[in-house]
Each structure stands twice: as C-alpha cells, then as structure tokens.
CSV table of C-alpha atoms in Angstrom, one decimal:
chain,number,residue,atom,x,y,z
M,1,SER,CA,0.1,0.0,0.0
M,2,GLN,CA,0.9,3.7,-0.4
M,3,THR,CA,2.5,5.8,2.3
M,4,ILE,CA,3.5,9.2,2.6
M,5,HIS,CA,6.1,10.5,5.1
M,6,GLN,CA,6.6,14.0,6.1
M,7,TRP,CA,9.0,15.6,8.6
M,8,PRO,CA,9.6,16.8,10.9
M,9,ALA,CA,6.2,17.2,12.9
M,10,THR,CA,7.1,20.7,14.3
M,11,LEU,CA,9.7,23.1,13.8
M,12,VAL,CA,10.4,26.5,15.2
M,13,GLN,CA,12.9,28.4,13.7
M,14,PRO,CA,14.0,32.1,13.8
M,15,VAL,CA,13.6,34.7,11.2
M,16,GLY,CA,16.2,34.7,8.5
M,17,SER,CA,17.1,31.1,8.9
M,18,PRO,CA,16.9,28.4,6.2
M,19,LEU,CA,14.0,26.0,5.8
M,20,SER,CA,13.9,22.3,4.7
M,21,LEU,CA,10.9,20.4,4.8
M,22,GLU,CA,10.9,16.5,3.3
M,23,CYS,CA,8.3,14.5,1.9
M,24,THR,CA,8.5,11.1,0.2
M,25,VAL,CA,6.0,8.5,-0.8
M,26,GLU,CA,6.5,5.0,-0.8
M,27,GLY,CA,4.3,2.1,-2.8
M,28,THR,CA,3.8,4.1,-5.8
M,29,SER,CA,5.7,5.4,-8.9
M,30,ASN,CA,5.3,8.6,-10.8
M,31,PRO,CA,2.9,10.3,-8.6
M,32,ASN,CA,1.7,13.9,-8.7
M,33,LEU,CA,3.3,15.9,-5.4
M,34,TYR,CA,2.0,19.0,-3.6
M,35,TRP,CA,3.1,21.3,-1.1
M,36,TYR,CA,-0.1,23.0,0.5
M,37,ARG,CA,0.2,25.7,3.5
M,38,GLN,CA,-2.7,26.1,5.9
M,39,ALA,CA,-2.7,29.4,7.9
M,40,ALA,CA,-5.1,29.8,10.8
M,41,GLY,CA,-8.6,30.1,9.3
M,42,ARG,CA,-7.5,30.4,5.9
M,43,GLY,CA,-7.9,27.1,4.3
M,44,LEU,CA,-5.3,25.2,2.2
M,45,GLN,CA,-3.3,27.3,-0.2
M,46,LEU,CA,-1.5,25.4,-3.0
M,47,LEU,CA,1.9,26.3,-3.1
M,48,PHE,CA,4.0,24.1,-5.4
M,49,TYR,CA,2.8,20.9,-7.7
M,50,SER,CA,5.1,18.4,-9.7
M,51,VAL,CA,4.1,15.9,-12.3
M,52,GLY,CA,7.7,14.6,-12.5
M,53,ILE,CA,11.4,14.9,-11.2
M,54,GLY,CA,12.7,18.3,-11.7
M,55,GLN,CA,9.2,19.7,-12.9
M,56,ILE,CA,7.9,22.2,-10.4
M,57,SER,CA,4.7,24.4,-10.7
M,58,SER,CA,4.4,27.3,-8.3
M,59,GLU,CA,1.0,28.6,-7.7
M,60,VAL,CA,2.0,32.1,-6.0
M,61,PRO,CA,5.0,34.1,-5.7
M,62,GLN,CA,6.6,34.0,-2.3
M,63,ASN,CA,9.4,33.3,0.1
M,64,LEU,CA,9.7,29.4,-0.7
M,65,SER,CA,10.8,27.0,-3.3
M,66,ALA,CA,10.2,23.3,-4.1
M,67,SER,CA,12.5,20.7,-5.6
M,68,ARG,CA,11.9,17.3,-6.6
M,69,PRO,CA,15.5,15.5,-6.9
M,70,GLN,CA,13.9,11.7,-7.2
M,71,ASP,CA,10.6,10.4,-8.4
M,72,ARG,CA,9.0,10.0,-4.7
M,73,GLN,CA,10.8,12.7,-3.2
M,74,PHE,CA,9.5,16.7,-2.5
M,75,ILE,CA,11.3,19.2,-0.7
M,76,LEU,CA,10.3,22.7,0.4
M,77,SER,CA,12.7,25.0,1.0
M,78,SER,CA,13.5,28.6,2.1
M,79,LYS,CA,16.9,30.7,2.1
M,80,LYS,CA,15.3,33.0,4.6
M,81,LEU,CA,12.2,32.6,6.6
M,82,LEU,CA,9.9,35.5,7.3
M,83,LEU,CA,7.3,35.7,10.1
M,84,SER,CA,4.5,35.3,7.6
M,85,ASP,CA,5.9,31.7,6.8
M,86,SER,CA,4.5,30.4,9.7
M,87,GLY,CA,1.7,27.9,9.5
M,88,PHE,CA,0.9,24.2,8.9
M,89,TYR,CA,2.7,22.6,5.8
M,90,LEU,CA,0.9,19.5,4.0
M,91,CYS,CA,2.5,17.5,1.4
M,92,ALA,CA,0.3,15.2,-0.7
M,93,TRP,CA,0.3,12.8,-3.6
M,94,ALA,CA,-2.0,11.7,-6.3
M,95,GLY,CA,-2.0,9.3,-9.0
M,96,GLN,CA,-1.4,10.0,-12.5
M,97,LEU,CA,-4.7,8.6,-13.6
M,98,GLY,CA,-6.5,12.0,-13.8
M,99,MET,CA,-8.4,14.6,-12.4
M,100,ASN,CA,-10.9,12.3,-10.7
M,101,THR,CA,-8.0,10.7,-8.3
M,102,GLU,CA,-8.0,12.1,-4.8
M,103,ALA,CA,-5.0,13.3,-2.8
M,104,PHE,CA,-3.5,11.8,-0.1
M,105,PHE,CA,-1.9,13.7,2.7
M,106,GLY,CA,0.9,13.7,5.1
M,107,GLN,CA,0.5,14.3,8.6
M,108,GLY,CA,1.8,17.9,8.2
M,109,THR,CA,4.3,20.0,9.7
M,110,ARG,CA,3.8,23.0,12.0
M,111,LEU,CA,6.2,25.7,11.4
M,112,THR,CA,6.6,28.6,13.8
M,113,VAL,CA,8.8,31.3,12.6
M,114,VAL,CA,10.0,33.6,15.8
D,1,ALA,CA,-9.7,28.1,-13.2
D,2,GLN,CA,-12.1,26.4,-10.9
D,3,SER,CA,-12.8,27.5,-7.5
D,4,VAL,CA,-14.9,26.1,-4.7
D,5,THR,CA,-17.0,28.4,-1.8
D,6,GLN,CA,-17.7,27.1,1.6
D,7,LEU,CA,-20.5,28.8,3.2
D,8,GLY,CA,-19.9,29.3,6.9
D,9,SER,CA,-16.6,29.1,8.4
D,10,HIS,CA,-17.9,27.7,11.6
D,11,VAL,CA,-21.2,25.4,12.2
D,12,SER,CA,-22.6,24.3,15.4
D,13,VAL,CA,-24.9,21.5,15.7
D,14,SER,CA,-26.0,19.4,18.5
D,15,GLU,CA,-25.4,15.7,19.0
D,16,GLY,CA,-27.9,13.7,17.1
D,17,ALA,CA,-28.9,16.7,14.7
D,18,LEU,CA,-28.5,17.0,11.1
D,19,VAL,CA,-25.2,18.2,9.6
D,20,LEU,CA,-25.4,20.4,6.8
D,21,LEU,CA,-22.2,21.8,5.3
D,22,ARG,CA,-22.7,24.0,2.3
D,23,CYS,CA,-20.1,24.1,-0.8
D,24,ASN,CA,-20.7,25.9,-4.0
D,25,TYR,CA,-18.4,25.4,-6.9
D,26,SER,CA,-17.4,27.2,-10.1
D,27,SER,CA,-16.2,25.2,-13.1
D,28,SER,CA,-16.2,25.7,-16.9
D,29,VAL,CA,-16.2,22.0,-17.4
D,30,PRO,CA,-17.9,19.1,-15.4
D,31,PRO,CA,-16.3,19.2,-12.0
D,32,TYR,CA,-14.8,16.7,-10.2
D,33,LEU,CA,-15.5,17.3,-6.7
D,34,PHE,CA,-14.4,16.2,-3.2
D,35,TRP,CA,-14.9,16.2,0.6
D,36,TYR,CA,-12.0,15.9,2.9
D,37,VAL,CA,-11.9,15.8,6.8
D,38,GLN,CA,-9.1,17.2,9.2
D,39,TYR,CA,-8.7,16.4,12.6
D,40,PRO,CA,-6.5,18.7,14.6
D,41,ASN,CA,-3.1,18.6,13.8
D,42,GLN,CA,-3.3,16.2,11.2
D,43,GLY,CA,-3.3,15.9,7.5
D,44,LEU,CA,-6.6,15.4,5.5
D,45,GLN,CA,-8.6,12.4,4.9
D,46,LEU,CA,-11.0,11.8,2.1
D,47,LEU,CA,-14.6,11.2,2.9
D,48,LEU,CA,-16.1,11.1,-0.5
D,49,LYS,CA,-15.8,12.3,-4.1
D,50,TYR,CA,-18.1,12.9,-7.2
D,51,THR,CA,-16.9,12.0,-10.4
D,52,THR,CA,-19.4,10.9,-12.8
D,53,GLY,CA,-22.7,8.6,-12.6
D,54,ALA,CA,-24.9,8.9,-9.3
D,55,THR,CA,-25.4,12.5,-7.9
D,56,LEU,CA,-25.9,11.4,-4.4
D,57,VAL,CA,-22.5,10.3,-3.3
D,58,LYS,CA,-22.1,7.9,0.0
D,59,GLY,CA,-18.8,8.4,2.0
D,60,ILE,CA,-17.4,7.0,5.2
D,61,ASN,CA,-18.8,7.9,8.8
D,62,GLY,CA,-22.3,8.1,7.4
D,63,PHE,CA,-21.6,11.2,5.4
D,64,GLU,CA,-23.1,11.8,2.1
D,65,ALA,CA,-23.1,14.7,-0.5
D,66,GLU,CA,-25.2,15.7,-3.5
D,67,PHE,CA,-24.1,17.1,-6.8
D,68,LYS,CA,-26.4,19.6,-8.2
D,69,LYS,CA,-25.6,21.0,-11.4
D,70,SER,CA,-28.4,23.4,-11.5
D,71,GLU,CA,-27.0,25.0,-8.5
D,72,THR,CA,-23.4,24.4,-8.7
D,73,SER,CA,-23.5,22.8,-5.4
D,74,PHE,CA,-22.1,19.9,-3.5
D,75,HIS,CA,-23.3,20.0,0.0
D,76,LEU,CA,-22.2,17.7,2.5
D,77,THR,CA,-24.9,15.8,5.1
D,78,LYS,CA,-25.1,13.3,7.9
D,79,PRO,CA,-28.5,12.6,9.5
D,80,SER,CA,-27.4,12.4,12.8
D,81,ALA,CA,-24.0,14.1,14.2
D,82,HIS,CA,-21.9,12.5,16.4
D,83,MET,CA,-19.1,14.0,18.8
D,84,SER,CA,-16.4,12.1,16.9
D,85,ASP,CA,-17.4,14.5,14.0
D,86,ALA,CA,-16.1,17.6,15.2
D,87,ALA,CA,-13.4,18.4,12.9
D,88,GLU,CA,-13.0,20.8,9.9
D,89,TYR,CA,-14.3,19.8,6.4
D,90,PHE,CA,-12.9,21.0,3.1
D,91,CYS,CA,-14.7,20.9,-0.2
D,92,ALA,CA,-12.4,20.7,-3.1
D,93,VAL,CA,-12.3,20.6,-6.8
D,94,SER,CA,-9.9,19.3,-9.4
D,95,ASP,CA,-8.2,21.8,-11.9
D,96,GLN,CA,-6.1,21.3,-14.9
D,97,GLY,CA,-3.1,23.5,-14.3
D,98,THR,CA,-0.4,24.3,-16.6
D,99,GLY,CA,2.1,21.8,-15.0
D,100,GLY,CA,-0.7,19.0,-14.4
D,101,PHE,CA,-3.8,18.6,-12.4
D,102,LYS,CA,-4.1,19.9,-9.0
D,103,THR,CA,-6.8,20.1,-6.3
D,104,ILE,CA,-8.2,23.3,-5.2
D,105,PHE,CA,-9.5,23.6,-1.6
D,106,GLY,CA,-12.3,25.9,-0.1
D,107,ALA,CA,-11.5,27.9,2.9
D,108,GLY,CA,-12.9,24.9,5.2
D,109,THR,CA,-15.9,24.7,7.9
D,110,ARG,CA,-15.2,23.7,11.4
D,111,LEU,CA,-17.9,21.6,12.9
D,112,PHE,CA,-18.4,21.8,16.4
D,113,VAL,CA,-20.6,19.2,18.0
D,114,LYS,CA,-22.7,20.0,21.2
D,115,ALA,CA,-23.5,17.3,23.7
C-alpha cells in the first residue's frame, strides 16, 4: 500500500534562517506531488505541484521554493524565513490517473517562525 | 480556473442533529468534487468524491453529498451528528493547471458538536 512521510512534525525557526521540509512517498511510482500551506482560518493554499522529477509548478510568488530530486521525494525550502511563513505545511500525492483521483496527505509540519 | 466556496467558517450542531455543510463550485467543465476531513494537527482524509454517474455520493462515517449541477452545489450532510464528527471539513475541486492537474480547496468549515 502507499504511504506518505513528512517530517519534521513541528519546527521552530528564527526569522532569517533557512528551511528544508521533506516529503517522501512509498508504494507508488510517478506520483503527482503537492505542497500546501494552511494558515489559521484561511483554508489550504496550494504552493507547488510537480508531475515529475525536476518539474515544479508554482502557484503563488513567495519566499519559498520546491524541488523534486527523485521520483518520490518532494522538498520545500526557503533561504531566509519570514514571520509570515508560519503555518501548517502539508504534502500530498495523487496518482496520474486523472482529475478524478483524490489526494493523499501527510501528517503535516507545524512551522513557527519566531 | 475552478474554485469552491464554503458557506460558513463555523457550524455548530447538537449531537444527534442533522449536519449540513455547504459548498458551491465554479467550473467551466464537468467538475470532479471532493470532501475531505481534517482532525486537529493531522493531514486531510478523503470523505467522498463525485466524478461521474450517480449524483448522490455516499462516503465514510455516514456522510453523503449530492451533486446539483443546476445549483452548482455539492453540500455535505449527515443525518445524525456524533461527537467524533467534530473536525474541519474541506470541499475541493480538481483543476487542470499548466503543470498538470491539482486540487483546489475551499476555506474550510469547522464543525462543532455539542453534547
């Protein structure tokens, strides 16, 4: 069966420090991968998605970047964190079957920038 | 681009009462619609989805949703609320982006269940 791992679960970082959040998927190949951010009371905002290695689509301009160095690995990064980067970050994957395929989510990373 | 609107950021019901969470969508093509549930500090879990066929979709935990094209709605219901239903619920729609397809979520509705 497929599983998705996301770490760390919680993270407290000072303003201006770098960020690296990692997400890996097991049990499937060539998944679509997604990074979402959930801020308090604001729903889920799609940050990045990827249909293959090295292919990244960005939804909104921001202080973050994403990379997909391997088929089942998706990394969210920042060179210098801002206070506004605080939030709950969720990684998700979906099959390549089409738009009727649901997304499967990791457990999330709670990031607090201080 | 597709979008969804969830009416009411908070809904409060008594245990045993009907749960109704509202979702309207905008789509230029036949939509693929989803409801997800999120418990505190966890990821999202699929409740149900509409793709094609029967417009009344049954999901897990006794939830169901009805796709109404004329109203562009996909409201989530449960006949009798249980304390364990307290969570945040998200309506979502699939969209085709330049880099592939993606899931767009509504702002979410937090459900409170009173004893």
